[in-house]
């Protein structure tokens, strides 16, 4: 069958480019040719030996998990036709006639070529064992192979995988999932011999055996015995035997260089088509990419290096491509989850560099093995192996790839941050490499920012923003940028003050103390006593928050209203077009059908866009200022309260269903989440606060990513603090174990007020914690052992806030004076005429600038809703 | 549509928009004057008022009246509620980007009434 591209492919005058092999790399090459617009200059023809076009071989095992061939396909529908590419499916290129410059296929197609790209991949190596062709022996490479394996396995009880490498384990996983008693035979002394060392191999083996697989290492197969042609048992060199119904060989791969050999291209000693940095073979008109190519005596059995090669060649064949692009080798770093076990290796993981030292950590209880290979002077990370816990893989890889200097005790990197010492997550901005992207909106790296600070002698964030553009998009990176500035100035010996802003020569912590000590109840009073000028958008909301968390007066009452940031000002979240979103509180994410219906009715009545938030509640978007009180009147009547999505305050306490419904739950996490959310609702803090409660260690509520997270245990609750999702995710740290509910609430009261009193403005708990001297040990002393003697005071402050809580929205709609501000014009009932919406997926969304212009052009009415 | 009319006859006139009590100290309101959206700010609990166009050129939304009023090094200014750029209340100049300046309007408080000057 041939899929024929429209016209272009037969256009005269264009040269012929033949791609042999339509696997992962061959297809990537085609995609890149189209992306780089090189396909306009060539007739591109592809031979695809398999019966289906390119599919995702890396996720091949997904086939057993229910993925269909269509799910795995890498080819966008219409890709060949639309881009004028011709594909011969199920047709193998048999001959390359280099004299006549022709390719001839098994089906007899003959095409002249100007250039050829070989992307023939590799084939599974089947060891030359007597009987290896009996019925019931398989390989694991193509969808066809998997279809055969799964059909045959139906009549089998036992299966054997020959080869305990990366693919072998994946294959063993598949056999086990097919219900077979599965054995792995490895002739080396350990599993995954290429990726892990002896110790790592032991840990890996223990984990895999725990899952019910049988591992045989140091086993050399001598013969495969069959009965009536069907596999029955294996005989090993040591005389032992193993009965089995089927065998899958996964003993390595060999490059498919048969066609290249026949055409007399230069082949490596142990196979592989030799290529140079531009992926050219010994014939300047023939290139080779992917697993069939041999670069500097190396075959890359991974897809990423193959993709890089595809890019190099596509660049060369496209007018606008980067001609200097070259393939200079790739790291064989791998990270995978096999049978639920994390395994990763990267860099010089066997420590072959001269003088290399290593640090290892083995925990045979938990099945964790970590090894770091360090340079001779211990300053740099050269590589490493991780088994059982590969969560630090990404960061460690950064250390290797960017040559970041290691902290003084690299061994700390192997431990979880429990001890409050340097750990990967808590090393702050200094630990980031220069290449780390700080501002993703404007693609500004740490290096760019530090350079600007140094070279242009910058001293403050606004100028830094102006010079580097960092922080001028969504603004999300500003805290990181600020930390970088502080750290750079400190390094340069410039005194950095921690003054709140130009109006107060005090830190937030100092001001908070002054405000409580002098019983100050308004911004004006504080400014008069301790500040200068009129205040600004930095100090006003910060002081408003301090006042609220101390005296808890309504934030829209007269002395406070002018201090509030826009969102607090209207008790709603401002959106890009100046309208607002409304987020009622849904404690613990639990909601009755009636309340859902009420939300639906209100949204329909006011024409609001609705969406489920990431915080287990519902957001209603597109409310105009004048609509807000009417919407809230109805919400309050339906039993809703403010969700404080607009405030630097407690947001959500997410829950999982817990022991009430879930078969694994050990405590009632939903009830606790609701209780916690109701206790701390409305609490104003330096930054927003988020929490979650999970009913068991499976952690479906993701409590460990929260400012405070609670996880049920058999005996009570574990309390974690100072986690963060967001811009720089960080795991929460365990503060207390197996505590009962009363203790939990007590610790939480203390922890939260301690944070509220001492953190900087807009500092989340995680950042606050990272700067906290003494780390978790210190925090435990303050919160649990009451080392500062303030526990009772902290609890009392929280209790007073709990007692004075009021729903801000309920109080607002009941007060005509507060309501006067909820209109767009002070002198007209009209709403903002600039608002315009279009429909998308059955709901409204703000019109783009362009759409607005079209709507405004003559003859078209501006839809204002 | 309104812009087209504006230039024809240049008659200046004070337009009464609200009472000073309608503007809480250190906040702003938006008035609809002659088809234009004008943000009026009250500094402190005084009768010191300023008027700027309500349009925020950075977010392209009509929102400036909802910004926070304050000062930077003595210059009285408002911070846009959306992306927080600051505008000089007296001149309309953007303090964070010297290439941007927004229109200002004459405004006064006369016997407790706030009035904006507009051209008809
Ligand atoms: C609505 C929502 C997205 C959604 O459609 O799901 C959302 C929307 C906004 N998020 Fe978020 N975040 C939402 C869940 C999250 C989550 C997920 C969660 O809470 O589990 C995170 C990561 C978890 C975390 O905070 O640690 C999240 C991390 C952020 C951050 C980064 C915070 C950080 O520490 O790095 C910001 C920026 C900030 O706060 O400075 C942010 C800021 C915002 C703001 C307020 C940006 C802004 O000023 O306009 C967005 C406006 C909300 C609005 O208009 O209603 N949002 N945001 C989610 C509301 C949840 C809710 O029910 O209240
Ligand atoms: C089960 C499995 C799991 C894997 N997991 C990972 C992983 O986690 N990470 C990773 O990086 N890599 C993984 N790999 C390896 C990855 O799949 C390969 O690196 C990648 O597929 C190589 O792409 P390729 O195009 O070079 O070869 P292939 O994808 O094998 O494609 C070559 C194609 O060319 C065809 N062909 C050969 N000769 C001819 C001819 N003469 N005419 C026409 N067609 C021909 C072949 O039939 C084949 O379809 C895995 C592989 C397998 C099998
Ligand atoms: S909702 Fe959150 S992640 Fe999404 S755009 Fe807004 S701030 Fe960014
Ligand atoms: S990430 Fe820097 S401004 Fe958005």
PDB file of C-alpha atoms in Angstrom, chain A residues 132-255:
ATOM      1  CA  UNK A 132      16.082 -21.280  19.903  1.00  0.00           C
ATOM      2  CA  UNK A 133      13.653 -21.502  17.001  1.00  0.00           C
ATOM      3  CA  UNK A 134      11.103 -23.772  18.674  1.00  0.00           C
ATOM      4  CA  UNK A 135       7.466 -22.710  18.750  1.00  0.00           C
ATOM      5  CA  UNK A 136       6.932 -20.540  21.812  1.00  0.00           C
ATOM      6  CA  UNK A 137      10.078 -18.433  21.447  1.00  0.00           C
ATOM      7  CA  UNK A 138       9.649 -14.709  20.816  1.00  0.00           C
ATOM      8  CA  UNK A 139      11.364 -11.357  20.644  1.00  0.00           C
ATOM      9  CA  UNK A 140      10.065  -7.997  21.913  1.00  0.00           C
ATOM     10  CA  UNK A 141      10.414  -5.201  19.416  1.00  0.00           C
ATOM     11  CA  UNK A 142       7.328  -4.592  17.311  1.00  0.00           C
ATOM     12  CA  UNK A 143       3.576  -4.462  17.765  1.00  0.00           C
ATOM     13  CA  UNK A 144       3.417  -7.677  15.730  1.00  0.00           C
ATOM     14  CA  UNK A 145       5.734  -9.345  18.263  1.00  0.00           C
ATOM     15  CA  UNK A 146       3.469  -8.299  21.094  1.00  0.00           C
ATOM     16  CA  UNK A 147       0.349  -9.512  19.351  1.00  0.00           C
ATOM     17  CA  UNK A 148       1.979 -12.911  18.935  1.00  0.00           C
ATOM     18  CA  UNK A 149       3.179 -13.019  22.540  1.00  0.00           C
ATOM     19  CA  UNK A 150      -0.205 -12.166  23.923  1.00  0.00           C
ATOM     20  CA  UNK A 151      -1.975 -14.745  21.726  1.00  0.00           C
ATOM     21  CA  UNK A 152       0.444 -17.519  22.669  1.00  0.00           C
ATOM     22  CA  UNK A 153       0.493 -16.661  26.376  1.00  0.00           C
ATOM     23  CA  UNK A 154      -3.161 -17.670  26.636  1.00  0.00           C
ATOM     24  CA  UNK A 155      -2.133 -21.333  26.623  1.00  0.00           C
ATOM     25  CA  UNK A 156       0.831 -20.834  28.997  1.00  0.00           C
ATOM     26  CA  UNK A 157       1.397 -20.867  32.744  1.00  0.00           C
ATOM     27  CA  UNK A 158       5.098 -20.089  32.937  1.00  0.00           C
ATOM     28  CA  UNK A 159       7.217 -17.657  30.956  1.00  0.00           C
ATOM     29  CA  UNK A 160      10.923 -16.913  30.821  1.00  0.00           C
ATOM     30  CA  UNK A 161      12.676 -13.765  29.724  1.00  0.00           C
ATOM     31  CA  UNK A 162      16.252 -14.235  28.614  1.00  0.00           C
ATOM     32  CA  UNK A 163      18.133 -11.065  29.491  1.00  0.00           C
ATOM     33  CA  UNK A 164      17.895  -8.980  32.654  1.00  0.00           C
ATOM     34  CA  UNK A 165      18.615  -5.608  31.100  1.00  0.00           C
ATOM     35  CA  UNK A 166      16.391  -2.615  30.720  1.00  0.00           C
ATOM     36  CA  UNK A 167      14.189  -4.216  28.067  1.00  0.00           C
ATOM     37  CA  UNK A 168      14.248  -7.632  29.682  1.00  0.00           C
ATOM     38  CA  UNK A 169      12.744  -6.296  32.877  1.00  0.00           C
ATOM     39  CA  UNK A 170      10.106  -4.414  30.959  1.00  0.00           C
ATOM     40  CA  UNK A 171       9.282  -7.565  29.089  1.00  0.00           C
ATOM     41  CA  UNK A 172       9.142  -9.575  32.341  1.00  0.00           C
ATOM     42  CA  UNK A 173       6.709  -7.037  33.679  1.00  0.00           C
ATOM     43  CA  UNK A 174       4.527  -7.608  30.641  1.00  0.00           C
ATOM     44  CA  UNK A 175       4.585 -11.389  31.035  1.00  0.00           C
ATOM     45  CA  UNK A 176       3.658 -11.132  34.680  1.00  0.00           C
ATOM     46  CA  UNK A 177       0.781  -8.876  33.791  1.00  0.00           C
ATOM     47  CA  UNK A 178      -0.375 -11.518  31.312  1.00  0.00           C
ATOM     48  CA  UNK A 179      -0.739 -13.797  34.327  1.00  0.00           C
ATOM     49  CA  UNK A 180       2.348 -15.952  33.823  1.00  0.00           C
ATOM     50  CA  UNK A 181       4.684 -17.167  36.530  1.00  0.00           C
ATOM     51  CA  UNK A 182       7.693 -15.260  35.280  1.00  0.00           C
ATOM     52  CA  UNK A 183      11.434 -15.957  35.431  1.00  0.00           C
ATOM     53  CA  UNK A 184      14.281 -13.701  34.395  1.00  0.00           C
ATOM     54  CA  UNK A 185      17.505 -15.297  33.220  1.00  0.00           C
ATOM     55  CA  UNK A 186      20.609 -13.106  33.196  1.00  0.00           C
ATOM     56  CA  UNK A 187      24.026 -14.438  32.349  1.00  0.00           C
ATOM     57  CA  UNK A 188      25.859 -11.591  34.116  1.00  0.00           C
ATOM     58  CA  UNK A 189      26.067 -11.575  37.931  1.00  0.00           C
ATOM     59  CA  UNK A 190      23.467  -8.792  38.276  1.00  0.00           C
ATOM     60  CA  UNK A 191      20.387  -7.245  36.707  1.00  0.00           C
ATOM     61  CA  UNK A 192      20.666  -4.217  34.416  1.00  0.00           C
ATOM     62  CA  UNK A 193      24.409  -4.673  34.140  1.00  0.00           C
ATOM     63  CA  UNK A 194      24.797  -1.633  31.896  1.00  0.00           C
ATOM     64  CA  UNK A 195      23.041   0.807  34.168  1.00  0.00           C
ATOM     65  CA  UNK A 196      23.723  -0.275  37.730  1.00  0.00           C
ATOM     66  CA  UNK A 197      26.620  -1.650  39.751  1.00  0.00           C
ATOM     67  CA  UNK A 198      26.707  -4.689  42.024  1.00  0.00           C
ATOM     68  CA  UNK A 199      25.145  -3.075  45.061  1.00  0.00           C
ATOM     69  CA  UNK A 200      22.471  -1.372  43.018  1.00  0.00           C
ATOM     70  CA  UNK A 201      21.817  -4.672  41.283  1.00  0.00           C
ATOM     71  CA  UNK A 202      21.248  -6.352  44.634  1.00  0.00           C
ATOM     72  CA  UNK A 203      18.751  -3.751  45.767  1.00  0.00           C
ATOM     73  CA  UNK A 204      16.980  -3.914  42.428  1.00  0.00           C
ATOM     74  CA  UNK A 205      16.862  -7.683  42.564  1.00  0.00           C
ATOM     75  CA  UNK A 206      15.363  -7.687  46.047  1.00  0.00           C
ATOM     76  CA  UNK A 207      12.668  -5.259  44.938  1.00  0.00           C
ATOM     77  CA  UNK A 208      11.825  -7.322  41.885  1.00  0.00           C
ATOM     78  CA  UNK A 209      11.700 -10.576  43.802  1.00  0.00           C
ATOM     79  CA  UNK A 210       9.364  -8.924  46.258  1.00  0.00           C
ATOM     80  CA  UNK A 211       6.965  -8.528  43.354  1.00  0.00           C
ATOM     81  CA  UNK A 212       6.877 -12.269  42.798  1.00  0.00           C
ATOM     82  CA  UNK A 213       9.287 -12.623  39.888  1.00  0.00           C
ATOM     83  CA  UNK A 214      12.075 -15.162  40.025  1.00  0.00           C
ATOM     84  CA  UNK A 215      15.527 -13.904  39.124  1.00  0.00           C
ATOM     85  CA  UNK A 216      18.365 -16.184  38.025  1.00  0.00           C
ATOM     86  CA  UNK A 217      21.719 -14.485  37.550  1.00  0.00           C
ATOM     87  CA  UNK A 218      25.000 -16.077  36.379  1.00  0.00           C
ATOM     88  CA  UNK A 219      22.942 -18.451  34.233  1.00  0.00           C
ATOM     89  CA  UNK A 220      24.057 -19.504  30.801  1.00  0.00           C
ATOM     90  CA  UNK A 221      21.422 -21.261  28.724  1.00  0.00           C
ATOM     91  CA  UNK A 222      22.680 -24.282  26.873  1.00  0.00           C
ATOM     92  CA  UNK A 223      19.646 -25.770  25.260  1.00  0.00           C
ATOM     93  CA  UNK A 224      15.983 -25.190  24.713  1.00  0.00           C
ATOM     94  CA  UNK A 225      14.120 -28.469  24.767  1.00  0.00           C
ATOM     95  CA  UNK A 226      10.875 -28.912  22.864  1.00  0.00           C
ATOM     96  CA  UNK A 227       8.113 -31.458  22.598  1.00  0.00           C
ATOM     97  CA  UNK A 228       6.314 -31.655  19.244  1.00  0.00           C
ATOM     98  CA  UNK A 229       8.171 -28.494  18.301  1.00  0.00           C
ATOM     99  CA  UNK A 230       6.847 -26.551  21.345  1.00  0.00           C
ATOM    100  CA  UNK A 231       9.117 -25.201  24.060  1.00  0.00           C
ATOM    101  CA  UNK A 232       8.999 -27.211  27.311  1.00  0.00           C
ATOM    102  CA  UNK A 233      12.160 -26.511  29.249  1.00  0.00           C
ATOM    103  CA  UNK A 234      15.558 -24.838  29.357  1.00  0.00           C
ATOM    104  CA  UNK A 235      18.825 -26.515  30.277  1.00  0.00           C
ATOM    105  CA  UNK A 236      21.635 -24.420  31.727  1.00  0.00           C
ATOM    106  CA  UNK A 237      25.410 -24.750  31.634  1.00  0.00           C
ATOM    107  CA  UNK A 238      25.519 -25.543  35.345  1.00  0.00           C
ATOM    108  CA  UNK A 239      23.305 -28.562  34.746  1.00  0.00           C
ATOM    109  CA  UNK A 240      20.135 -27.090  36.209  1.00  0.00           C
ATOM    110  CA  UNK A 241      16.845 -27.007  34.328  1.00  0.00           C
ATOM    111  CA  UNK A 242      13.740 -24.859  34.239  1.00  0.00           C
ATOM    112  CA  UNK A 243      10.370 -25.871  32.831  1.00  0.00           C
ATOM    113  CA  UNK A 244       8.602 -23.229  30.854  1.00  0.00           C
ATOM    114  CA  UNK A 245       5.854 -22.771  28.281  1.00  0.00           C
ATOM    115  CA  UNK A 246       7.310 -19.814  26.467  1.00  0.00           C
ATOM    116  CA  UNK A 247      10.525 -17.791  26.135  1.00  0.00           C
ATOM    117  CA  UNK A 248      11.100 -14.188  25.136  1.00  0.00           C
ATOM    118  CA  UNK A 249      14.612 -13.175  24.120  1.00  0.00           C
ATOM    119  CA  UNK A 250      15.696  -9.778  25.231  1.00  0.00           C
ATOM    120  CA  UNK A 251      19.415 -10.146  25.199  1.00  0.00           C
ATOM    121  CA  UNK A 252      20.395  -6.918  23.534  1.00  0.00           C
ATOM    122  CA  UNK A 253      20.000  -5.323  20.155  1.00  0.00           C
ATOM    123  CA  UNK A 254      22.034  -5.366  16.968  1.00  0.00           C
ATOM    124  CA  UNK A 255      21.998  -2.606  14.374  1.00  0.00           C
TER     125      UNK A 255
END
